[in-house]
């Protein structure tokens, strides 16, 4: 099984230093709490939760929340006097296992998290079409 050597090493280290387990668990719990609080604040500020303040006028409207759109919105919103609206067809990628763990990125294929584009039939492939996976999430393929 992949990783069993690592697990054995961890078990041996805990046997030598039981405080390591307590310390590691403490860090993991603290990190989980921090991420949960950060996620709630981010979603509220982005308008995903009740209590969000939506405005009717903006200084800039950016259509497309891919890598470039998110970067542009972040830079423009550094000025507190500027109101920026970022529009994205997809939803937030926060909490998506296929985004958090690159080895599972295929789990978002053929779902509403991707655009499901296909190429035109390719002569060199006996007229087969290929899927062209493009993320339909905030952050685009950069996620």
mmCIF file with all atom_site columns, N, CA and C in Angstrom, residues 4-24:
data_model
loop_
_atom_site.group_PDB
_atom_site.id
_atom_site.type_symbol
_atom_site.label_atom_id
_atom_site.label_alt_id
_atom_site.label_comp_id
_atom_site.label_asym_id
_atom_site.label_entity_id
_atom_site.label_seq_id
_atom_site.pdbx_PDB_ins_code
_atom_site.Cartn_x
_atom_site.Cartn_y
_atom_site.Cartn_z
_atom_site.occupancy
_atom_site.B_iso_or_equiv
_atom_site.pdbx_formal_charge
_atom_site.auth_seq_id
_atom_site.auth_comp_id
_atom_site.auth_asym_id
_atom_site.auth_atom_id
_atom_site.pdbx_PDB_model_num
ATOM 1  N N  . UNK A 1 4  ? 2.583  3.354  3.308  1.00 0.00 ? 4  UNK A N  1
ATOM 2  C CA . UNK A 1 4  ? 2.661  2.599  4.551  1.00 0.00 ? 4  UNK A CA 1
ATOM 3  C C  . UNK A 1 4  ? 4.000  2.844  5.244  1.00 0.00 ? 4  UNK A C  1
ATOM 4  N N  . UNK A 1 5  ? 5.073  3.010  4.495  1.00 0.00 ? 5  UNK A N  1
ATOM 5  C CA . UNK A 1 5  ? 6.359  3.319  5.109  1.00 0.00 ? 5  UNK A CA 1
ATOM 6  C C  . UNK A 1 5  ? 6.290  4.617  5.895  1.00 0.00 ? 5  UNK A C  1
ATOM 7  N N  . UNK A 1 6  ? 5.598  5.604  5.351  1.00 0.00 ? 6  UNK A N  1
ATOM 8  C CA . UNK A 1 6  ? 5.432  6.878  6.023  1.00 0.00 ? 6  UNK A CA 1
ATOM 9  C C  . UNK A 1 6  ? 4.618  6.700  7.298  1.00 0.00 ? 6  UNK A C  1
ATOM 10 N N  . UNK A 1 7  ? 3.543  5.913  7.214  1.00 0.00 ? 7  UNK A N  1
ATOM 11 C CA . UNK A 1 7  ? 2.709  5.666  8.385  1.00 0.00 ? 7  UNK A CA 1
ATOM 12 C C  . UNK A 1 7  ? 3.529  4.977  9.470  1.00 0.00 ? 7  UNK A C  1
ATOM 13 N N  . UNK A 1 8  ? 4.321  3.985  9.087  1.00 0.00 ? 8  UNK A N  1
ATOM 14 C CA . UNK A 1 8  ? 5.178  3.289  10.056 1.00 0.00 ? 8  UNK A CA 1
ATOM 15 C C  . UNK A 1 8  ? 6.148  4.258  10.716 1.00 0.00 ? 8  UNK A C  1
ATOM 16 N N  . UNK A 1 9  ? 6.729  5.167  9.932  1.00 0.00 ? 9  UNK A N  1
ATOM 17 C CA . UNK A 1 9  ? 7.650  6.158  10.488 1.00 0.00 ? 9  UNK A CA 1
ATOM 18 C C  . UNK A 1 9  ? 6.946  7.072  11.487 1.00 0.00 ? 9  UNK A C  1
ATOM 19 N N  . UNK A 1 10 ? 5.735  7.452  11.169 1.00 0.00 ? 10 UNK A N  1
ATOM 20 C CA . UNK A 1 10 ? 4.978  8.325  12.071 1.00 0.00 ? 10 UNK A CA 1
ATOM 21 C C  . UNK A 1 10 ? 4.659  7.598  13.375 1.00 0.00 ? 10 UNK A C  1
ATOM 22 N N  . UNK A 1 11 ? 4.217  6.348  13.270 1.00 0.00 ? 11 UNK A N  1
ATOM 23 C CA . UNK A 1 11 ? 3.900  5.557  14.462 1.00 0.00 ? 11 UNK A CA 1
ATOM 24 C C  . UNK A 1 11 ? 5.143  5.392  15.337 1.00 0.00 ? 11 UNK A C  1
ATOM 25 N N  . UNK A 1 12 ? 6.297  5.137  14.726 1.00 0.00 ? 12 UNK A N  1
ATOM 26 C CA . UNK A 1 12 ? 7.546  5.005  15.491 1.00 0.00 ? 12 UNK A CA 1
ATOM 27 C C  . UNK A 1 12 ? 7.888  6.311  16.194 1.00 0.00 ? 12 UNK A C  1
ATOM 28 N N  . UNK A 1 13 ? 7.725  7.439  15.476 1.00 0.00 ? 13 UNK A N  1
ATOM 29 C CA . UNK A 1 13 ? 8.040  8.743  16.069 1.00 0.00 ? 13 UNK A CA 1
ATOM 30 C C  . UNK A 1 13 ? 7.112  9.035  17.238 1.00 0.00 ? 13 UNK A C  1
ATOM 31 N N  . UNK A 1 14 ? 5.837  8.700  17.116 1.00 0.00 ? 14 UNK A N  1
ATOM 32 C CA . UNK A 1 14 ? 4.885  8.921  18.214 1.00 0.00 ? 14 UNK A CA 1
ATOM 33 C C  . UNK A 1 14 ? 5.274  8.055  19.406 1.00 0.00 ? 14 UNK A C  1
ATOM 34 N N  . UNK A 1 15 ? 5.733  6.813  19.135 1.00 0.00 ? 15 UNK A N  1
ATOM 35 C CA . UNK A 1 15 ? 6.183  5.950  20.219 1.00 0.00 ? 15 UNK A CA 1
ATOM 36 C C  . UNK A 1 15 ? 7.364  6.552  20.960 1.00 0.00 ? 15 UNK A C  1
ATOM 37 N N  . UNK A 1 16 ? 8.256  7.210  20.243 1.00 0.00 ? 16 UNK A N  1
ATOM 38 C CA . UNK A 1 16 ? 9.423  7.841  20.858 1.00 0.00 ? 16 UNK A CA 1
ATOM 39 C C  . UNK A 1 16 ? 9.072  9.168  21.519 1.00 0.00 ? 16 UNK A C  1
ATOM 40 N N  . UNK A 1 17 ? 8.087  9.862  20.961 1.00 0.00 ? 17 UNK A N  1
ATOM 41 C CA . UNK A 1 17 ? 7.748  11.188 21.458 1.00 0.00 ? 17 UNK A CA 1
ATOM 42 C C  . UNK A 1 17 ? 6.227  11.363 21.435 1.00 0.00 ? 17 UNK A C  1
ATOM 43 N N  . UNK A 1 18 ? 5.517  10.889 22.471 1.00 0.00 ? 18 UNK A N  1
ATOM 44 C CA . UNK A 1 18 ? 4.049  10.970 22.483 1.00 0.00 ? 18 UNK A CA 1
ATOM 45 C C  . UNK A 1 18 ? 3.522  12.400 22.369 1.00 0.00 ? 18 UNK A C  1
ATOM 46 N N  . UNK A 1 19 ? 4.310  13.379 22.787 1.00 0.00 ? 19 UNK A N  1
ATOM 47 C CA . UNK A 1 19 ? 3.871  14.777 22.689 1.00 0.00 ? 19 UNK A CA 1
ATOM 48 C C  . UNK A 1 19 ? 3.707  15.195 21.233 1.00 0.00 ? 19 UNK A C  1
ATOM 49 N N  . UNK A 1 20 ? 4.410  14.511 20.332 1.00 0.00 ? 20 UNK A N  1
ATOM 50 C CA . UNK A 1 20 ? 4.311  14.846 18.909 1.00 0.00 ? 20 UNK A CA 1
ATOM 51 C C  . UNK A 1 20 ? 2.892  14.651 18.402 1.00 0.00 ? 20 UNK A C  1
ATOM 52 N N  . UNK A 1 21 ? 2.218  13.604 18.876 1.00 0.00 ? 21 UNK A N  1
ATOM 53 C CA . UNK A 1 21 ? 0.843  13.346 18.459 1.00 0.00 ? 21 UNK A CA 1
ATOM 54 C C  . UNK A 1 21 ? -0.076 14.466 18.933 1.00 0.00 ? 21 UNK A C  1
ATOM 55 N N  . UNK A 1 22 ? 0.040  14.829 20.200 1.00 0.00 ? 22 UNK A N  1
ATOM 56 C CA . UNK A 1 22 ? -0.801 15.883 20.752 1.00 0.00 ? 22 UNK A CA 1
ATOM 57 C C  . UNK A 1 22 ? -0.540 17.203 20.024 1.00 0.00 ? 22 UNK A C  1
ATOM 58 N N  . UNK A 1 23 ? 0.716  17.511 19.808 1.00 0.00 ? 23 UNK A N  1
ATOM 59 C CA . UNK A 1 23 ? 1.096  18.730 19.111 1.00 0.00 ? 23 UNK A CA 1
ATOM 60 C C  . UNK A 1 23 ? 0.527  18.748 17.692 1.00 0.00 ? 23 UNK A C  1
ATOM 61 N N  . UNK A 1 24 ? 0.672  17.631 16.970 1.00 0.00 ? 24 UNK A N  1
ATOM 62 C CA . UNK A 1 24 ? 0.179  17.545 15.587 1.00 0.00 ? 24 UNK A CA 1
ATOM 63 C C  . UNK A 1 24 ? -1.334 17.671 15.531 1.00 0.00 ? 24 UNK A C  1
#
